[in-house]
Amino acid sequence: MSIHAPLIIDIAGTTLTEVDRRRLAHPLTGGMILFGRNWQSRAQLTELCAAVKGISADLLIAVDHEGGRVQRFRTDGFTHLPSMRAIGELWGQDEKGQPGSGVLKACEAATSAGFVLASELRACGVDYSFTPVLDLDHGESGVIGDRAFARDPRVVSLLARSLMQGLLQAGMGNCGKHFPGHGAVKADSHVALPVDKRSLKAILADDAQPYRWLTSVLTAVMPAHVIYSKVDSRPAGFSPRWLQDIFRGQLGFQGVVCTDDLSMAAARQLDGRTLSYTEAVVTALQAGCDLALLCNRSAVHGGAELDEVLDQLAEAQLKGQWQPNEVSEERRLNLLPRSPARPWDELVRSADYMQALDHLP
């Protein structure tokens, strides 16, 4: 039995198959990530989450649910959340004769967005969302774009902290992404491996500043699938230099480090070749990641690649190529909510929820 369940995997449909149940019950599986294909209705989502928790209460049920164009559930009562840029744009919109009122409005909107986002997800049984985006909007990255609050790291940090406060009020952790910053490169890391040629000093003084300022309140962080060539030849998520020396050592981060989706071919590029899924998982864990995300494999070839990774990772453990990490497992368990969720009908009638909706842009 493993003492560390590092894999976050997906399922193909809206209900669990026997094969899904077997994979989720595997001792190396720590959770499941949801996508739009797993959604039909609130009732269906609630039943699906309950079925997952029936396998193990410790399985983490996660989703990419940021607002704007990255929001998996949009119907059957789910609030259409604003993009982070829409919140950031409130910053400079002072009311007449009230300098600084735009800052307060933006912070209130960010807290409200975090609270609504987390409350609605938790009412359906979802534990966790990979949010907020801490990337700076350099105007370069199409894949980031309006997912970023602003260009100024101080604005990004304050609005992210506000959004994280809203998540916390609803009993949900947070995930800052994409460390140390994805906003200054044009290439989309879903399809190509971007290279950022700035110096470490330049990156730490700009894009990485939110991570320095938010270290004590970040629950988790997702490294970027980007090579910062003047710092390391490896992408950040495969780099002990970035994850262990700089992030944990220099910046003092103590929370979860979770890979971005390792199913993307660009995410498995290392030293001029494409790693297998298992090689990518092992390399990320060895570099200092606690959790490895493997998405969109369940619907391909019947999910054979997921079964292969589960088998091969277990074999790698037996051969000593990868050692389970008790600290990493403790960090994973810390992502699970500690408080009971409010049922949907109770939530939507509550004063704090209705007040939060009023503060959204």
CSV table of N, CA and C in Angstrom, one decimal, residues 138 140 180-187 193-204 207 226-234 242:
chain,number,residue,atom,x,y,z
A,138,HIS,N,1.3,40.4,-19.8
A,138,HIS,CA,2.3,41.2,-20.7
A,138,HIS,C,1.7,41.5,-22.0
A,140,GLU,N,1.4,39.3,-24.3
A,140,GLU,CA,2.1,38.4,-25.2
A,140,GLU,C,1.4,37.0,-25.3
A,180,PRO,N,7.1,30.1,-12.6
A,180,PRO,CA,7.2,31.4,-12.0
A,180,PRO,C,6.5,32.5,-12.8
A,181,GLY,N,5.8,32.1,-13.9
A,181,GLY,CA,5.1,33.1,-14.7
A,181,GLY,C,5.1,32.7,-16.2
A,182,HIS,N,3.9,32.7,-16.7
A,182,HIS,CA,3.6,32.2,-18.1
A,182,HIS,C,3.3,33.4,-19.0
A,183,GLY,N,3.1,34.5,-18.5
A,183,GLY,CA,2.5,35.6,-19.2
A,183,GLY,C,3.4,36.3,-20.2
A,184,ALA,N,4.7,36.1,-20.1
A,184,ALA,CA,5.7,36.8,-21.0
A,184,ALA,C,6.1,36.0,-22.2
A,185,VAL,N,5.5,34.8,-22.5
A,185,VAL,CA,5.9,34.0,-23.6
A,185,VAL,C,4.6,33.9,-24.5
A,186,LYS,N,4.9,33.9,-25.9
A,186,LYS,CA,3.8,33.8,-26.8
A,186,LYS,C,3.3,32.4,-27.0
A,187,ALA,N,4.2,31.4,-27.1
A,187,ALA,CA,3.8,30.0,-27.4
A,187,ALA,C,2.8,29.5,-26.4
A,193,LEU,N,6.5,24.1,-26.6
A,193,LEU,CA,7.2,24.4,-25.3
A,193,LEU,C,7.8,25.8,-25.4
A,194,PRO,N,7.2,26.7,-24.7
A,194,PRO,CA,7.7,28.1,-24.8
A,194,PRO,C,9.1,28.3,-24.0
A,195,VAL,N,9.8,29.2,-24.5
A,195,VAL,CA,11.1,29.5,-23.9
A,195,VAL,C,11.1,31.0,-23.5
A,196,ASP,N,11.4,31.2,-22.2
A,196,ASP,CA,11.6,32.6,-21.7
A,196,ASP,C,13.1,32.8,-21.4
A,197,LYS,N,13.6,33.8,-22.1
A,197,LYS,CA,15.1,34.0,-22.1
A,197,LYS,C,15.5,35.1,-21.1
A,198,ARG,N,14.6,35.5,-20.2
A,198,ARG,CA,15.0,36.5,-19.2
A,198,ARG,C,15.9,35.9,-18.1
A,199,SER,N,16.6,36.7,-17.4
A,199,SER,CA,17.5,36.2,-16.3
A,199,SER,C,16.6,35.9,-15.1
A,200,LEU,N,17.2,35.1,-14.2
A,200,LEU,CA,16.5,34.8,-12.9
A,200,LEU,C,16.2,36.1,-12.1
A,201,LYS,N,17.1,37.0,-12.1
A,201,LYS,CA,16.9,38.3,-11.4
A,201,LYS,C,15.7,39.0,-12.0
A,202,ALA,N,15.6,39.0,-13.3
A,202,ALA,CA,14.5,39.7,-13.9
A,202,ALA,C,13.1,39.1,-13.6
A,203,ILE,N,13.1,37.7,-13.6
A,203,ILE,CA,11.9,37.0,-13.4
A,203,ILE,C,11.5,37.2,-11.9
A,204,LEU,N,12.4,37.0,-11.0
A,204,LEU,CA,12.1,37.2,-9.6
A,204,LEU,C,11.6,38.6,-9.3
A,207,ASP,N,7.6,38.7,-12.7
A,207,ASP,CA,6.5,37.7,-12.7
A,207,ASP,C,6.4,36.8,-11.5
A,226,VAL,N,7.1,25.9,-19.2
A,226,VAL,CA,8.0,26.9,-19.8
A,226,VAL,C,9.4,26.6,-19.5
A,227,ILE,N,10.3,26.7,-20.4
A,227,ILE,CA,11.8,26.7,-20.1
A,227,ILE,C,12.2,28.1,-19.9
A,228,TYR,N,12.9,28.4,-18.8
A,228,TYR,CA,13.5,29.7,-18.5
A,228,TYR,C,15.0,29.4,-18.7
A,229,SER,N,15.5,29.6,-20.0
A,229,SER,CA,16.7,29.1,-20.4
A,229,SER,C,18.0,29.6,-19.7
A,230,LYS,N,17.9,30.8,-19.1
A,230,LYS,CA,19.0,31.3,-18.4
A,230,LYS,C,19.1,30.8,-16.9
A,231,VAL,N,18.0,30.1,-16.5
A,231,VAL,CA,18.0,29.5,-15.2
A,231,VAL,C,18.2,28.0,-15.2
A,232,ASP,N,17.5,27.3,-16.2
A,232,ASP,CA,17.6,25.8,-16.2
A,232,ASP,C,17.2,25.4,-17.6
A,233,SER,N,17.8,24.3,-18.1
A,233,SER,CA,17.4,23.8,-19.5
A,233,SER,C,16.1,23.0,-19.4
A,234,ARG,N,15.6,22.7,-18.2
A,234,ARG,CA,14.4,21.9,-18.0
A,234,ARG,C,13.2,22.9,-17.8
A,242,TRP,N,14.2,25.0,-10.0
A,242,TRP,CA,13.1,25.9,-9.8
A,242,TRP,C,12.3,25.5,-8.5
